Amino acid sequence: MSEASATTPLLEQYEGVKARYPGHLVLFRVGDFYETFGDDARLLSRELDVVLTARAPDTHGERTPMAGVPHHAVEVYLGRLVRRGYKVALCDQVEDARQAKGLVRREVTRIVTPGTVVEDRILGGPDHSFLACVVLPGSGRGGYSLVDVSTGEWIRGEADDPGVEGVVGAIAPYQPREVLWAGAAEVARGLASVLASEFPLARIEPAPTPASDAELPEAVRPAATVPASVREADLRLAGYLRATQPRLLPHLLPVDVADGGRRLLLDAKTLRHLEITRPMNPDEARGTTLRDAWDETVTAVGRRTLALWLANPLVELTAIASRLDAVEALVGRGASLETLREALRPVPDLARIASRVAGRRVRPDELVALRRGLTAVEGTRIELDRAPTPGSLAPLRIGLVPPGELVQLLASALPEEIAPGAEATELFRAGHAPDLDGFRAVEAEALAALSALERTEQEATGLKGLRLGYNQVFGYYFEIGRAQAARVPARFRRRQTVAQAERFVTDELEALERRVADARGQARASADARWEELLVAVDRQVGALHRLARAVGALDVLVTFAHLAQTRGYVRPTVDASPSIVIRDGRHPVLDRTLGERFVPNDVDLDAEGERLLVLTGPNMSGKSTYMRQVGLLVVLAQAGSFVPAKFARIGRVTRLFTRMGFTDEIGRGKSSFMVEMTEVAEILRAADPGSLVLLDEVGRGTSTFDGLAIAWASLRHLHDVARCRSVVATHYHQLTELVGGLRSARNGHLAVDERTGGVVFLHRLVAGATDRSYGIHVARLAGLPEPVLREAERLLRELEAGGVGLGAPRPLPRSGRRTPRYTQAVLVPSGGHERDPLVEELLRLPLDTISSEELRAKVEALRRRGEPAPEARP
Ligand code: ADP
Ligand code: MG
């Protein structure tokens, strides 16, 4: 009876394992498959699209659902499972099924989680695969640690902002695949739910208890000065790794993403809205993010480094200048830059091969690739040395030296090529392992003797039809046709009878067979020992390989920046401590790629000490959002060390960049859109300072007209007067353009429209001054609204513009400054001076974090009533 039909005991064993691994999907090895049963089988069938079957009915006639995947393809399936956020326990057979008495012993041999894998086929691509741990105290700022075990990088820090949003924002640039969290009771629930909505594809779970200090690898042990929350995050992360990837723990090295300084803070929403490394809409095809537009890297580690640099632009001027110097020097190589790129191209994913060595999950052909890769690194360095390298490239150049011992060891141990499925005994170059060579020689000799024996026995017995054969069950035998079988000598012992023949063995045959088997066994044992020996030797170099990979990654990105500059005509930006941002003929880095010639370049002039606020109005589709994102993206690029698409760019460094574009993606969090907008504006108003760049799109969109207008007005005043940051604001409230007249350092702009031909042509060119037309009807016509509707709308518009009544026009707000004849609706405009309007004061004091949306609404309505003009003031 096969084990698989012994329903109950097998299922009991399975249930036992499941009970010991709660929260895990248990894949249970039965024969050639990894199986799941019951609800897990249904889940597996759904998630992996594998067939759901049922086991034979048990004694109660019940049929348990069952679904499995073939063991040889398990990595592919594991990849899909962990990318969907599952945590899998692989339960293997740990004794030979043939030797087992009763049920085969099974144990969990591996825990596979989204953030702790090193295998290529599970990782599913070269991008980073971060595991994060966040720790949030009841008040103040949280700490975080992140690790990518597949590349050996450990990143830690304290959040720049307090609370849940602060700590979640701090890890947002890394897009972790798995997040462990720990928080004081009062913040825990909020933390878990914000993590889940910020990282919908990640696995989120409470962090395990912290490991002890001594368990942290020496290299990553935090300095005594790190904040307690950061230390706790480190230790909890280590606790998790101890359980999942203990072999890799000692190989992790700290990385400083900010190059010794601060990084330009991009919170989670800004990263999303600017689409730096992932599209705002995850369903979107590739090619929409800044990273995609910039990724002409030639190595896997280069691609990862690019993502890290773009999501973490620098702030320290010397660090930025150093990258830009390096890029400039590389651009200066002219045509030979391509040779350098080609030299880098064959470098394999050194970091991941190293991690797979450490995790003992490496394939022999990957070590051959490693050897070739190290040679390619040497080649790259030699190519680099063909031109003078500026000081900024010196540390990289030094980093490009592969560990010499390792190069030699691999060269002497491994042949030029290893077929992917090669036997362990065929892995080594002759002479590398003399004992192995010896056993293989004995084996070959014995095999030769075996085939010689066929001839000898044919002659000795006179039986021409005698053949040497082999099968798995009986081993070697002589086969003789039925008719001749009676003539065999007595030393032939019968083994097996088949259809037309008899099979025999002799003492001599058995002795030779034993010699072959022994030699093979010894060869295999020796090969395995040599393989492990080789891995131990390579293992000692894992840290060196990780460092080498980082140098390769950094060089690849700098070479890529230079390559882009050469091929796309980008210019070196000046990044300095000035308060201004001046860009001439700037282009949107991503749209420019898709639109090419059709893209209309624009200028940027912002100055924290001069004109710092630009209010953009203008019709839909005129290019407001594009312009604003362009400003943000060019700053990001410049501070990441890239040349930029512009004729000229001078960036007074930005320390914090906020963008809020529309408010569509937040509705899912269950807040009203008004509340969402208020929360976002509150975050910005609290944190923005003169080093910040604030880009607000569609201010006031989530509200009815007057609430939105009032808040938008107050917010702009605050940005201008108090935060004194550089800001670009787009709005459909034309009334806001009136405000600008009263602010000393603000300016109106719009994107030009050509109406000469009767229709509307968007020129996408930024020009000074406000527009007073929304072109809504034109856009509606483009969108295909029926002609009668459009004509009716045009009629109503004319009536409105002529001061029409009876349309239920909104109630007017007080005016305290100039009049404008353009609007039928009264406008809220500032008093002109810089003293605060008491209404504004109250608006700014609203506790937006804690107030409910109903309360807020009531409050704003009350304020509005207070501001209501006396009847005679109505126009
Ligand atoms: P708005 O925010 O004013 O509604 P968008 O910025 O969304 O407008 O731009 C609408 C479309 O106009 C974009 O998708 C793009 O195709 C085009 N566009 C915007 N800016 C430019 C430009 N500078 N040059 C060429 N086309 C542009
Ligand atoms: Mg827009």
mmCIF file of N, CA and C in Angstrom, residues 3 8 47 51 56 82 109 234 311 321 334 364 377 422 424 443 472 488 497 534 603 643 737 753 756 759 785 820:
data_model
loop_
_atom_site.group_PDB
_atom_site.id
_atom_site.type_symbol
_atom_site.label_atom_id
_atom_site.label_comp_id
_atom_site.label_asym_id
_atom_site.label_seq_id
_atom_site.Cartn_x
_atom_site.Cartn_y
_atom_site.Cartn_z
ATOM 1 N N GLU A 3 1.993 5.119 0.555
ATOM 2 C CA GLU A 3 1.743 5.992 1.676
ATOM 3 C C GLU A 3 0.566 6.934 1.408
ATOM 4 N N THR A 8 -5.610 8.682 6.751
ATOM 5 C CA THR A 8 -5.654 9.340 8.030
ATOM 6 C C THR A 8 -4.289 9.648 8.648
ATOM 7 N N GLU A 47 -4.813 30.481 -5.978
ATOM 8 C CA GLU A 47 -3.700 31.412 -6.154
ATOM 9 C C GLU A 47 -2.762 30.986 -7.280
ATOM 10 N N VAL A 51 -4.788 22.357 -10.281
ATOM 11 C CA VAL A 51 -6.031 21.587 -10.181
ATOM 12 C C VAL A 51 -6.322 21.185 -8.742
ATOM 13 N N ALA A 56 -8.905 9.956 -1.762
ATOM 14 C CA ALA A 56 -9.887 8.874 -1.663
ATOM 15 C C ALA A 56 -10.687 9.061 -0.369
ATOM 16 N N VAL A 82 5.018 33.972 -2.577
ATOM 17 C CA VAL A 82 5.573 35.023 -1.708
ATOM 18 C C VAL A 82 5.296 36.405 -2.289
ATOM 19 N N THR A 109 11.874 22.165 6.521
ATOM 20 C CA THR A 109 13.294 22.408 6.271
ATOM 21 C C THR A 109 13.553 23.852 5.894
ATOM 22 N N ASP A 234 16.276 47.028 14.758
ATOM 23 C CA ASP A 234 17.396 46.172 14.375
ATOM 24 C C ASP A 234 17.281 44.787 15.021
ATOM 25 N N ALA A 311 15.050 57.310 -5.544
ATOM 26 C CA ALA A 311 14.090 57.450 -4.440
ATOM 27 C C ALA A 311 14.723 58.127 -3.223
ATOM 28 N N ALA A 321 27.751 67.182 -5.787
ATOM 29 C CA ALA A 321 28.751 67.655 -6.748
ATOM 30 C C ALA A 321 29.677 66.519 -7.144
ATOM 31 N N GLY A 334 33.637 60.796 -24.244
ATOM 32 C CA GLY A 334 33.142 60.727 -25.618
ATOM 33 C C GLY A 334 32.746 59.321 -26.000
ATOM 34 N N PRO A 364 26.046 25.303 -9.408
ATOM 35 C CA PRO A 364 27.436 25.313 -9.892
ATOM 36 C C PRO A 364 27.648 26.274 -11.053
ATOM 37 N N VAL A 377 34.861 42.437 -14.118
ATOM 38 C CA VAL A 377 35.116 43.599 -13.260
ATOM 39 C C VAL A 377 36.546 44.093 -13.470
ATOM 40 N N ALA A 422 24.616 19.524 -14.463
ATOM 41 C CA ALA A 422 25.750 18.604 -14.333
ATOM 42 C C ALA A 422 25.758 17.864 -12.996
ATOM 43 N N ALA A 424 27.373 16.261 -9.607
ATOM 44 C CA ALA A 424 28.341 16.839 -8.684
ATOM 45 C C ALA A 424 29.764 16.415 -9.022
ATOM 46 N N GLU A 443 36.434 4.228 -11.049
ATOM 47 C CA GLU A 443 35.105 3.980 -11.593
ATOM 48 C C GLU A 443 35.204 3.676 -13.097
ATOM 49 N N GLN A 472 17.547 -0.549 -12.891
ATOM 50 C CA GLN A 472 17.546 0.114 -11.572
ATOM 51 C C GLN A 472 17.370 -0.877 -10.423
ATOM 52 N N VAL A 488 23.799 -22.173 -20.025
ATOM 53 C CA VAL A 488 24.754 -21.392 -19.221
ATOM 54 C C VAL A 488 25.427 -22.285 -18.207
ATOM 55 N N THR A 497 13.361 -13.378 -14.966
ATOM 56 C CA THR A 497 12.886 -13.914 -16.238
ATOM 57 C C THR A 497 12.056 -12.840 -16.916
ATOM 58 N N LEU A 534 34.569 24.427 -1.311
ATOM 59 C CA LEU A 534 34.621 25.583 -2.209
ATOM 60 C C LEU A 534 33.655 26.658 -1.722
ATOM 61 N N ASP A 603 10.145 77.156 -18.762
ATOM 62 C CA ASP A 603 11.085 77.687 -17.779
ATOM 63 C C ASP A 603 10.517 77.570 -16.368
ATOM 64 N N PHE A 643 22.391 64.377 -14.857
ATOM 65 C CA PHE A 643 22.175 65.525 -15.722
ATOM 66 C C PHE A 643 20.684 65.596 -16.010
ATOM 67 N N THR A 737 -6.285 83.573 -8.084
ATOM 68 C CA THR A 737 -5.326 84.425 -8.778
ATOM 69 C C THR A 737 -5.407 85.844 -8.247
ATOM 70 N N VAL A 753 -2.909 79.227 -24.520
ATOM 71 C CA VAL A 753 -3.892 78.596 -25.379
ATOM 72 C C VAL A 753 -4.060 79.455 -26.613
ATOM 73 N N ARG A 756 -7.038 81.385 -32.018
ATOM 74 C CA ARG A 756 -7.223 82.141 -33.265
ATOM 75 C C ARG A 756 -8.042 81.388 -34.301
ATOM 76 N N GLY A 759 -11.185 77.188 -32.648
ATOM 77 C CA GLY A 759 -11.110 76.105 -31.674
ATOM 78 C C GLY A 759 -10.135 76.491 -30.575
ATOM 79 N N LEU A 785 -19.480 65.156 -25.591
ATOM 80 C CA LEU A 785 -20.818 65.455 -25.085
ATOM 81 C C LEU A 785 -21.713 65.830 -26.277
ATOM 82 N N THR A 820 -13.268 92.615 -9.073
ATOM 83 C CA THR A 820 -12.921 92.171 -10.398
ATOM 84 C C THR A 820 -14.205 92.075 -11.191
#
